[in-house]
Coordinates of C-alpha atoms in Angstrom, one line a residue:
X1 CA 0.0 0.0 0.0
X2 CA 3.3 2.3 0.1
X3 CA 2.7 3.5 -3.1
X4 CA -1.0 4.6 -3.2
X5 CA -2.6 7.7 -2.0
X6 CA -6.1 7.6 0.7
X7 CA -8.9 10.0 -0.1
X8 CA -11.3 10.9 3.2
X9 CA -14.9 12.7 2.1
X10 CA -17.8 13.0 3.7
X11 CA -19.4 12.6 0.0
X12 CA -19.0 8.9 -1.2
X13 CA -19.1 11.1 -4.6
X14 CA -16.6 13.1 -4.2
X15 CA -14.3 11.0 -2.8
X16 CA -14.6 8.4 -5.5
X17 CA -14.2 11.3 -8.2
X18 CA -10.3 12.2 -6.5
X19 CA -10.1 8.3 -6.7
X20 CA -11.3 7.9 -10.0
X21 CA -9.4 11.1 -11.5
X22 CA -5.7 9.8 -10.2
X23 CA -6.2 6.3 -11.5
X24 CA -7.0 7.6 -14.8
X25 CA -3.4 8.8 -14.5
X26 CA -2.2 5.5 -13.8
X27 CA -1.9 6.2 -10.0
X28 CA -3.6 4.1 -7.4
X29 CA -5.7 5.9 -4.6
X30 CA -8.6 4.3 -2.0
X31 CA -11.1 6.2 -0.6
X32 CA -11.7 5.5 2.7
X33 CA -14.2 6.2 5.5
X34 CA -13.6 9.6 7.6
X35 CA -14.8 7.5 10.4
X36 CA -11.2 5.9 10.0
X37 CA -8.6 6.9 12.7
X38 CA -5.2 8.2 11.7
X39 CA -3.3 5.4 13.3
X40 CA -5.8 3.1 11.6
X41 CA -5.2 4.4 8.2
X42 CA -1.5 5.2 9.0
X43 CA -1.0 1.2 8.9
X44 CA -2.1 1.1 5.9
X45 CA 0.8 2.8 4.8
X46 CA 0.1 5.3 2.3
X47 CA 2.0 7.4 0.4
X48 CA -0.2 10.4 1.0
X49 CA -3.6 11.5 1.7
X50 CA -6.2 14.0 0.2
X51 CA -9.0 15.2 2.2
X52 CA -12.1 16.8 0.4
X53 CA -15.7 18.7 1.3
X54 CA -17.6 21.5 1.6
X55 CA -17.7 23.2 5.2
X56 CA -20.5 20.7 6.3
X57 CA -18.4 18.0 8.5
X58 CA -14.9 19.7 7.6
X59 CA -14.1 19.8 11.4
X60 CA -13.9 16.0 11.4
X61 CA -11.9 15.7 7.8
X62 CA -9.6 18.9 9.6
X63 CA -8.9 16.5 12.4
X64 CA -7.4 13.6 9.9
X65 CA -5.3 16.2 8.2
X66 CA -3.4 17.4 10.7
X67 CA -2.7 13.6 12.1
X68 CA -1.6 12.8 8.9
X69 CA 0.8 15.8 8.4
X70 CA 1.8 15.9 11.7
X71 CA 2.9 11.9 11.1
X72 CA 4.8 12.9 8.2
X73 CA 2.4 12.1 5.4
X74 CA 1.9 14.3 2.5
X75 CA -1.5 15.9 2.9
X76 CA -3.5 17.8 0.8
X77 CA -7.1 20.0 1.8
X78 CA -9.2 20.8 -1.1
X79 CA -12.5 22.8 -0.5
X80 CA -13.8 23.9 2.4
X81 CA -11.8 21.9 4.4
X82 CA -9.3 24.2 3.5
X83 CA -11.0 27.3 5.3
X84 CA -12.1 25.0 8.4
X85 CA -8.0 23.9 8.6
X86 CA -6.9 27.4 8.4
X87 CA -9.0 28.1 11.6
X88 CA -8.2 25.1 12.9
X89 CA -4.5 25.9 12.9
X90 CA -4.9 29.2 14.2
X91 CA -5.9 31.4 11.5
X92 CA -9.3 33.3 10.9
X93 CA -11.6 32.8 7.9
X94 CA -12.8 36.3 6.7
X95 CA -15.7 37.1 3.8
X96 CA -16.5 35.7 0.8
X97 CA -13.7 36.6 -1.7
X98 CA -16.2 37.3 -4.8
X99 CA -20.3 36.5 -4.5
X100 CA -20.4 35.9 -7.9
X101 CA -17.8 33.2 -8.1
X102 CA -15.5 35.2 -10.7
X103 CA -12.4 35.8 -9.0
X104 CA -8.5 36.2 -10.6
X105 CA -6.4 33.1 -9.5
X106 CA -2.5 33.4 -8.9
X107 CA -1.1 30.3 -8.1
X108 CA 2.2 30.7 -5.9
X109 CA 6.1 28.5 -7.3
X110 CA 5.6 25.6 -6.1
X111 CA 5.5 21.8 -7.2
X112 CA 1.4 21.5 -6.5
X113 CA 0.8 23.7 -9.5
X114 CA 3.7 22.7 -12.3
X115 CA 1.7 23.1 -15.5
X116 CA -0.9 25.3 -14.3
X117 CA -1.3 28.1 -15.1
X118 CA -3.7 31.4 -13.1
X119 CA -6.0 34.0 -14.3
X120 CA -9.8 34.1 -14.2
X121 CA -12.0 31.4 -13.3
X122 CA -14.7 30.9 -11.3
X123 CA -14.7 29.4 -7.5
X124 CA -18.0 30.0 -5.4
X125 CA -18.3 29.7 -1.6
X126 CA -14.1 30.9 -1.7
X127 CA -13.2 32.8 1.6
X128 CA -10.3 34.9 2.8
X129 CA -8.1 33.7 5.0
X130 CA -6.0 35.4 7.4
X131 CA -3.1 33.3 7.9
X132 CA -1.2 32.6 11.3
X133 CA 2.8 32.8 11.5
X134 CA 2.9 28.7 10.8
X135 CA 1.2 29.1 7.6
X136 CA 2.8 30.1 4.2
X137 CA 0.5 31.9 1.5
X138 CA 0.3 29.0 -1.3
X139 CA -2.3 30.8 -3.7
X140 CA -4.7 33.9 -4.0
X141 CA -8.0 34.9 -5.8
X142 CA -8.7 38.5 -6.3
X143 CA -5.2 39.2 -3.9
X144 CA -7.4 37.8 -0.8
X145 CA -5.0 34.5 0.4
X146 CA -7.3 30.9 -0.4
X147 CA -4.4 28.6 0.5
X148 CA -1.7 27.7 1.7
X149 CA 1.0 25.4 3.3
X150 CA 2.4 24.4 6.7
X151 CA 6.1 25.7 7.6
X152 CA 7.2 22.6 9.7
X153 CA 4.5 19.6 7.9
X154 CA 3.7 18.5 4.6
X155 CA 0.6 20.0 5.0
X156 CA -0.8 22.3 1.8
X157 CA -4.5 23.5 1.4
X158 CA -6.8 25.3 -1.6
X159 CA -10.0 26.3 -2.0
X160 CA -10.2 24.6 -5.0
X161 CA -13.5 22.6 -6.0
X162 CA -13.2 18.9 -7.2
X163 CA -15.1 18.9 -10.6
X164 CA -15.6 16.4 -13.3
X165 CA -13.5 17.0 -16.5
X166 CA -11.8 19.9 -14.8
X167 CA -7.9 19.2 -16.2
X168 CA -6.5 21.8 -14.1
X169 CA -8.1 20.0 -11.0
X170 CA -6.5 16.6 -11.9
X171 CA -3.3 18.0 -13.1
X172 CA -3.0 19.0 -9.4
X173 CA -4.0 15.8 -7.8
X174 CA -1.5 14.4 -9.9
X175 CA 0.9 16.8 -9.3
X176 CA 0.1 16.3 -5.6
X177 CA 0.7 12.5 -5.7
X178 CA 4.1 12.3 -8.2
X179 CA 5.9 15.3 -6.7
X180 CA 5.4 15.8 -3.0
X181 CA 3.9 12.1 -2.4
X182 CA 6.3 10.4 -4.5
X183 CA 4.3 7.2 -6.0
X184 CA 4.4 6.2 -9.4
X185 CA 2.4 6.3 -12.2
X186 CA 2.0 2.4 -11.8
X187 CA -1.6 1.6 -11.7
X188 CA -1.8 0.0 -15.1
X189 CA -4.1 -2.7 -16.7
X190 CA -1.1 -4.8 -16.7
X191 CA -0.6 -4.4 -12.6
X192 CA -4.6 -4.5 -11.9
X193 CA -4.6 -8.1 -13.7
X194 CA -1.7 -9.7 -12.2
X195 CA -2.5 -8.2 -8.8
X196 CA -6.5 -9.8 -9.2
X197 CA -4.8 -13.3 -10.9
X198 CA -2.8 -13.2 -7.4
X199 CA -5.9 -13.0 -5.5
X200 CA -7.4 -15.1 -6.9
X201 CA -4.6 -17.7 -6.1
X202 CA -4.5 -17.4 -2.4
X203 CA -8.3 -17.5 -2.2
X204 CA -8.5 -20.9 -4.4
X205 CA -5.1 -22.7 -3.6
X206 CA -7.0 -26.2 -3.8
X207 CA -10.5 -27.1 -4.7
X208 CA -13.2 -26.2 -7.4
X209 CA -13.7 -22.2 -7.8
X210 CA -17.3 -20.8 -8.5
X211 CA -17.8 -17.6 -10.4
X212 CA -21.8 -16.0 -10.7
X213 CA -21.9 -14.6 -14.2
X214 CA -24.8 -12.4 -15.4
X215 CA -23.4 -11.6 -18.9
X216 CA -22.3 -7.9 -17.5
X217 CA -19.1 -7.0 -18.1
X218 CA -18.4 -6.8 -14.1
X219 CA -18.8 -10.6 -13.9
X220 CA -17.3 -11.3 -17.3
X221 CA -14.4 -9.7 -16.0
X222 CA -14.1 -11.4 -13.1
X223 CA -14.7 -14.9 -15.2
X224 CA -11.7 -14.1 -17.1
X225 CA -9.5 -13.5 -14.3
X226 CA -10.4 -16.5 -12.5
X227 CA -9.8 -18.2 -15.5
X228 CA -6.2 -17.3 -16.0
X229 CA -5.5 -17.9 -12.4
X230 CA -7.0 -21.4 -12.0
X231 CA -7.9 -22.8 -15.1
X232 CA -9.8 -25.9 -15.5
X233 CA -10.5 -25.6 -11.7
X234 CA -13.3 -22.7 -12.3
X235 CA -16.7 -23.6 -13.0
X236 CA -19.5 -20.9 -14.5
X237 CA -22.5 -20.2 -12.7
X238 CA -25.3 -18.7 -15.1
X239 CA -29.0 -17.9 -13.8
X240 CA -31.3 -17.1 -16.5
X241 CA -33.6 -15.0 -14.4
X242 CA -36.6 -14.8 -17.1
X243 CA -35.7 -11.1 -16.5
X244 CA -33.4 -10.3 -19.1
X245 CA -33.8 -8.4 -22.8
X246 CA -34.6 -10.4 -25.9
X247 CA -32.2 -13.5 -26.7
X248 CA -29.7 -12.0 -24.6
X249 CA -29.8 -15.7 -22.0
X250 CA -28.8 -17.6 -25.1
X251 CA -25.9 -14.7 -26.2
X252 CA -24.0 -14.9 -22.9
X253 CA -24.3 -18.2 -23.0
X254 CA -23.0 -18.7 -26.2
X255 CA -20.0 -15.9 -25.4
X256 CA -19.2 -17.1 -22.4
X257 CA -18.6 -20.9 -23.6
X258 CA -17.8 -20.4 -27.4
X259 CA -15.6 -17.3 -27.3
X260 CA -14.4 -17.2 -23.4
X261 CA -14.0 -21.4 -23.5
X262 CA -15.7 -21.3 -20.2
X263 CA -17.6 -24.4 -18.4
X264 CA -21.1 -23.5 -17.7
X265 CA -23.2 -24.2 -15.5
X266 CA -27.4 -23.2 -16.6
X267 CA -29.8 -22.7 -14.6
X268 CA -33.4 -21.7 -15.9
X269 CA -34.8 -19.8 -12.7
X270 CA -37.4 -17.7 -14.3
X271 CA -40.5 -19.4 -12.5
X272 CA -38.9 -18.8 -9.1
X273 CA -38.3 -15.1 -10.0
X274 CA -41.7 -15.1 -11.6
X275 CA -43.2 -16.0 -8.5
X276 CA -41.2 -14.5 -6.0
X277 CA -41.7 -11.3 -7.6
X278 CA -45.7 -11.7 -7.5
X279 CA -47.5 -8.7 -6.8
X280 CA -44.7 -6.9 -5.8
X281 CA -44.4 -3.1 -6.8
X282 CA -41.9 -1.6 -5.2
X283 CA -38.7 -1.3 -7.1
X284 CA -36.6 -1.3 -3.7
X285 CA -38.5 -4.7 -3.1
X286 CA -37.8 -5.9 -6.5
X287 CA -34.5 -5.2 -6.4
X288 CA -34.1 -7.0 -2.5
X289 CA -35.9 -10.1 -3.6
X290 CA -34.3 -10.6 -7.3
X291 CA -30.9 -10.4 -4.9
X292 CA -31.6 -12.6 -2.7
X293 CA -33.4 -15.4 -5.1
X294 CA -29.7 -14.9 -7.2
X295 CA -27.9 -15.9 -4.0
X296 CA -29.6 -18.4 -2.9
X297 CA -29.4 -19.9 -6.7
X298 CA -25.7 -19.4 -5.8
X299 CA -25.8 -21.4 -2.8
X300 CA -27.8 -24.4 -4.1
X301 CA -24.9 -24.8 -6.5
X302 CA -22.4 -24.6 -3.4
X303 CA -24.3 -27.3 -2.0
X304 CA -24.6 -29.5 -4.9
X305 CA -21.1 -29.6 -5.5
X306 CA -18.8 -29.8 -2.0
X307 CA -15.6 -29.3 -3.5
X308 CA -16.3 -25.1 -4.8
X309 CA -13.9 -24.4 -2.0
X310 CA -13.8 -20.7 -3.2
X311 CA -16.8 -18.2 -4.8
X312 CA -15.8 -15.2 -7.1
X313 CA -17.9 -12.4 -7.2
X314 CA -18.1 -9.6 -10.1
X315 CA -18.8 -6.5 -6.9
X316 CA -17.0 -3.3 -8.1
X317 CA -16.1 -0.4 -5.9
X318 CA -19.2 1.5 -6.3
X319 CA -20.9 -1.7 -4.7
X320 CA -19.3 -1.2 -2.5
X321 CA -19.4 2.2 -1.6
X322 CA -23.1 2.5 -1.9
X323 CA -23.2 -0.5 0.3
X324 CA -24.1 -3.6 -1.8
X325 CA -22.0 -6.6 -1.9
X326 CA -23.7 -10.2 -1.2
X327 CA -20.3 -12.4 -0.2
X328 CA -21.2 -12.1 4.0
X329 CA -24.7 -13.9 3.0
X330 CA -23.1 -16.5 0.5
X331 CA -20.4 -17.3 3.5
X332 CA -23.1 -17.9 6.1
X333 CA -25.5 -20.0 4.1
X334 CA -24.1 -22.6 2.7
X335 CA -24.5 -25.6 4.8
X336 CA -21.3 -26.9 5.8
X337 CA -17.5 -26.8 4.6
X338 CA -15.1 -24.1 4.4
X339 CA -15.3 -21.4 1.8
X340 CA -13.4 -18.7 0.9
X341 CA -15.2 -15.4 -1.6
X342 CA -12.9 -13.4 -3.4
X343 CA -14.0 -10.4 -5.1
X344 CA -10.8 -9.6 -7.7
X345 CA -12.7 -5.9 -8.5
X346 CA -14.1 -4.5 -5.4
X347 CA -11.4 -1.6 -5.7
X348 CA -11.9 -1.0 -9.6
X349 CA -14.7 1.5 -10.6
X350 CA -16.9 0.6 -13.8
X351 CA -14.7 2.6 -15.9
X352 CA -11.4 0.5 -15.0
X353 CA -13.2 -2.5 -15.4
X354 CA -14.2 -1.7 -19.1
X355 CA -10.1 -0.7 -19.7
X356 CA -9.7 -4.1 -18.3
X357 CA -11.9 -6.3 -20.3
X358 CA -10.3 -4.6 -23.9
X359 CA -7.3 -5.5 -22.2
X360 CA -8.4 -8.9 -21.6
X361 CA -9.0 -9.3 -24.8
X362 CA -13.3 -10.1 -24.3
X363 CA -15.5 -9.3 -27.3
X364 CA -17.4 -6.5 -27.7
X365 CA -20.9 -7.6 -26.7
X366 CA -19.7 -8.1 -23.3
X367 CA -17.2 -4.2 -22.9
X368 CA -20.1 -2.8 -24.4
X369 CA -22.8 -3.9 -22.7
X370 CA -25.2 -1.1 -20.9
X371 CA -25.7 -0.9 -17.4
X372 CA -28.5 -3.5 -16.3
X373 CA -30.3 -3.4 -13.0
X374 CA -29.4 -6.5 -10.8
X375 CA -33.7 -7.1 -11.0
X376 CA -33.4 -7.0 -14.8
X377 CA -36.9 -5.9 -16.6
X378 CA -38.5 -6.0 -13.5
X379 CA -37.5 -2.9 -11.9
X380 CA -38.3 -1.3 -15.8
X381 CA -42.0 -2.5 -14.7
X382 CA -43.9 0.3 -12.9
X383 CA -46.1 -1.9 -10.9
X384 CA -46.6 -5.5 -10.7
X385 CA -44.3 -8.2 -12.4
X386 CA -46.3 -10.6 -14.7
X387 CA -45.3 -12.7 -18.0
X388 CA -47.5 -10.8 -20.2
X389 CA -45.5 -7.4 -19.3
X390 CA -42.1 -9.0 -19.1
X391 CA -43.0 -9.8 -22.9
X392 CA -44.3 -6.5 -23.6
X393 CA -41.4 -4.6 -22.4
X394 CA -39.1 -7.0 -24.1
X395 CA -40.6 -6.6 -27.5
X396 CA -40.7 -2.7 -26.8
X397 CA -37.3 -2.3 -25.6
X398 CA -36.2 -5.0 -28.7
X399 CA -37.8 -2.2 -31.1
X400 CA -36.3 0.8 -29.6
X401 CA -32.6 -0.5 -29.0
X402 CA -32.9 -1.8 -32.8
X403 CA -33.7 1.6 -34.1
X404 CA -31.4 3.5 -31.9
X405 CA -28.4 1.2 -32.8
X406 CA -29.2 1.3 -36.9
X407 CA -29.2 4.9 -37.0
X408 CA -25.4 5.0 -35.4
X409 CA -26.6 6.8 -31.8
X410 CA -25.3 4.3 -29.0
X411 CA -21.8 5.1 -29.3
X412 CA -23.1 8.6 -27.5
X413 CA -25.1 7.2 -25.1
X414 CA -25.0 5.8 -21.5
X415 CA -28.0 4.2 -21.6
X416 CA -31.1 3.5 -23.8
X417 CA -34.4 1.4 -22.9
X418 CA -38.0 1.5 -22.3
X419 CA -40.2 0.9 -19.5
X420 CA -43.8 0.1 -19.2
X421 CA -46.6 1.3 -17.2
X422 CA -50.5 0.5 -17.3
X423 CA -52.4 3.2 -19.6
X424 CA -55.2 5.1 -17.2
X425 CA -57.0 5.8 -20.5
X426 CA -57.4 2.4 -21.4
X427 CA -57.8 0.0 -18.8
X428 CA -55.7 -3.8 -19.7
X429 CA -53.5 -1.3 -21.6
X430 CA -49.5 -0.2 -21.1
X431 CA -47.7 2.8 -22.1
X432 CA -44.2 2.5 -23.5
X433 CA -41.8 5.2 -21.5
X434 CA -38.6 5.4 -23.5
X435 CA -35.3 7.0 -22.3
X436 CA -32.0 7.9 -23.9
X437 CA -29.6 9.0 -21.7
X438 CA -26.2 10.9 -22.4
X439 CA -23.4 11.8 -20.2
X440 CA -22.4 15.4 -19.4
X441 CA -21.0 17.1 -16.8
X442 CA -20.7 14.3 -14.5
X443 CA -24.3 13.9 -15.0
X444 CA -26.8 12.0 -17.5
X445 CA -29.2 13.9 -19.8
X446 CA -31.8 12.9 -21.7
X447 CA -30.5 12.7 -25.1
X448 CA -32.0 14.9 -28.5
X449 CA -32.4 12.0 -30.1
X450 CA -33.9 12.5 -34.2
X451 CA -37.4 12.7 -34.5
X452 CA -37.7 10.0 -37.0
X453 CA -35.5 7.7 -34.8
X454 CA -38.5 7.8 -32.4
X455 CA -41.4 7.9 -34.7
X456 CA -39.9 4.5 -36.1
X457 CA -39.1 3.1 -32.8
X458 CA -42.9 4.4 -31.6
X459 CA -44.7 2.6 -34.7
X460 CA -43.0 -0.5 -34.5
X461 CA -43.6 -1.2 -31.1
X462 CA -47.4 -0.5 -31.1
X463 CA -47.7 -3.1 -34.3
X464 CA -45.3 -5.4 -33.0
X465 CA -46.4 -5.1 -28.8
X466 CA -50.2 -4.7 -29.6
X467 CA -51.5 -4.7 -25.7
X468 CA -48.9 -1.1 -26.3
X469 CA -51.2 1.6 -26.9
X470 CA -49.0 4.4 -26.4
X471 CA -45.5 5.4 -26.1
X472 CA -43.5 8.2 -24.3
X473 CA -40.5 9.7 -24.3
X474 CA -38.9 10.6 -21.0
X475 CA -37.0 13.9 -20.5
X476 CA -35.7 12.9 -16.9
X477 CA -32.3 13.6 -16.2
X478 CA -31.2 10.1 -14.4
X479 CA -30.5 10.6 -10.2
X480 CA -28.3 7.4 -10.4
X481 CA -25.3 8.0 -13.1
X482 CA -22.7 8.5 -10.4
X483 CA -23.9 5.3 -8.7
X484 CA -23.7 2.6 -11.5
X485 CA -20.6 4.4 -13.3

């Protein structure tokens, strides 16, 4: 861990953006809970650490910086951390240095700011500070002093805000990490594959290993790795829920055996998600319940074959940090014998994992594949899960993925599908709610998609769905891009 930098943040967000920003330069960093003591997280033995917020919970995030400088570790305050440190360290935090965010930015000599360059930008929420005699003036907005470092510690603070595609932002962070933390650029797709294939290993030294594959590239992954580190010893666990799109059971299947050369094991589920998902509406519910049917699938295969001495699971790190990962449950329930879960990319975010499967060489249909919920079609089911709507909303979403894909658009979209809902006008009815959705900002946007793309995709699916009566097009922006990417 001596060659990786820790990120504390109140916001799972913006802690995973610093992370996600440095390892798209190749260098490895971990966010990590603020709830985390210094000597906890100074036996992990990092390289250095940032710390990032707004004023909200800063005094807690103050406390970890100045335990980590004070121990010798490179630290760096972005935000308003920054301003609560200042005060913290004996300084005073004046007015607002501009109300309408446009301030002039000089930044001072100094290695946190090689290839950056000042002048106007705009930083809201920026404050004056008044520095005590331990702190040295490290940048300035307007002339009014925003940051700063520590005379004796390897302490140094900026108001700066952690954006999305801001290249100034990550040119510091990396600046940050190669020039006063001293790591290396080493986080490569080379290093992340023969660090998982050693995982992998010591999980599964002896014994059968089990990997749960959905088709998603998360799992695929994760199939592949196992693959290389144990070979013949991995077996394939495939659930065909009865909730997936059109053909797509019978196209993972055939990827995962025919081009991966991966043993298989099938197993058609979809009346046991059928009825487990009777009358059920809610989409946390769905989502609970389609979870817990796939791990109990999981464990039925544990039990029927004694020597799986080891399970692989496809959880990435924003499982993780939104809290989801199964392997505790899997652990407990099986019935009897040791068993060991390893989970090879629990620290790699979606966007690593995609590098990795080109790098593992796995076709297209699996590094291209769009986000699917864990509870498939059902959570694209606004109300109750029955056969006749799972077949609706197949042949609906069929239709509209056909159209957007032959007129060249899915190259500049995250996501693209259709949901179904009963039509209050016509009772035994369903409306068709489709959505395009296009990254921007950090956000996702509800693409302009053409007109005629639509109109096509809108006439097809009434003729070819006829219980379809209308169809929608949905202008949400989506509330959940940062969690599945």
């Amino acid at each position: 861990m001596q060659n990786t930098v820790l990120v504390f943040s109140t916001s799972p967000a913006l802690s995973g953006l610093v992370a996600r920003t440095l390892r798209c330069r190749q260098i490895h960093c971990t966010p990590v809970d603020p709830e985390t003591g210094v000597e906890t997280a100074l036996a992990m033995g990092p390289a250095g650490v940032v710390t990032a917020g707004d004023a909200d919970g800063s005094q807690a995030l103050c406390a970890l910086a100045q335990g980590f400088a004070q121990a010798g570790v490179p630290t760096l305050a972005l935000g308003g951390v920054a301003a609560a440190l200042c005060a913290c360290l004996g300084g005073e935090v004046g007015s607002s240095v501009s109300q309408r965010g446009a301030v002039t930015l000089s930044l001072g000599d100094h290695a946190l700011f090689t290839g950056i360059s000042g002048g106007e930008r705009v930083l809201r929420d920026v404050r004056q500070l008044r520095l005590p005699e331990t702190l040295l003036p490290l940048a300035t907005a307007t002339e009014q002093v925003i940051g700063f470092a520590h005379a004796a510690w390897p302490l140094y603070a900026l108001q700066y805000p952690m954006e999305r595609n801001d290249p100034d932002a990550a040119q510091m962070l990396e600046n940050f990490a190669l020039n006063l933390c001293g790591v290396s650029a080493s986080w490569t797709e080379e290093a992340i594959i023969r660090r998982a294939v050693d995982a992998i290993r010591q999980a599964a030294p002896a014994g059968r290993v089990l990997c749960a594959v959905s088709g998603g590239v998360d799992s695929c992954v994760c199939a592949r790795l196992a693959s290389l580190a144990v070979g013949e010893r991995l077996i394939c666990l495939f659930v065909d829920t009865g909730l997936m799109r059109r053909d797509e059971p019978q196209k993972v299947l055939d990827t995962l055996m025919r081009d991966l050369g991966l043993v298989v094991a099938h197993v058609d589920a979809h009346e046991a998600f059928l009825h487990a998902l009777n009358g059920v509406t809610n989409e946390n519910d769905k989502e609970r319940i389609a979870s817990q049917l796939m791990t109990q699938m999981l464990v039925k295969q544990l039990d029927y074959d004694p020597e799986i001495s080891c399970v692989v699971m496809g959880t990435n790190f924003n499982d993780a940090l939104f809290g989801f990962s199964p392997s505790a449950q899997i652990v407990l329930a099986r019935s009897g014998g040791a068993l060991s879960v390893c989970e090879p990319a629990r620290d790699l975010f979606k966007d690593e994992i995609r590098r990795l499967a080109t790098a593992l060489d796995l076709p297209a249909s699996i590094t291209g594949r769009r986000p699917f919920p864990s509870s498939g079609l059902a959570l694209r089911i606004i109300g109750p899960v029955t056969q006749e709507r799972l077949d609706l909303l197949r042949t609906a979403d069929a239709c509209f993925s056909e159209e957007v894909r032959q007129g060249g658009h899915e190259k500049r979209l995250w996501q693209y599908y259709a949901t179904l809902t009963s039509n209050p006008e016509q009772p035994g009815t369903y409306v068709a709610v489709l959505r395009a959705l296009q990254p921007a900002q950090g956000n996702a946007y509800a693409a302009r998609l053409p007109f005629d793309v639509l109109e096509r995709a809108s006439e097809r699916i009434r003729k070819e769905a006829p219980g379809i009566t209308r169809v929608l097009y949905d202008l949400t922006p989506s509330a959940r891009y940062g969690e599945l990417e």
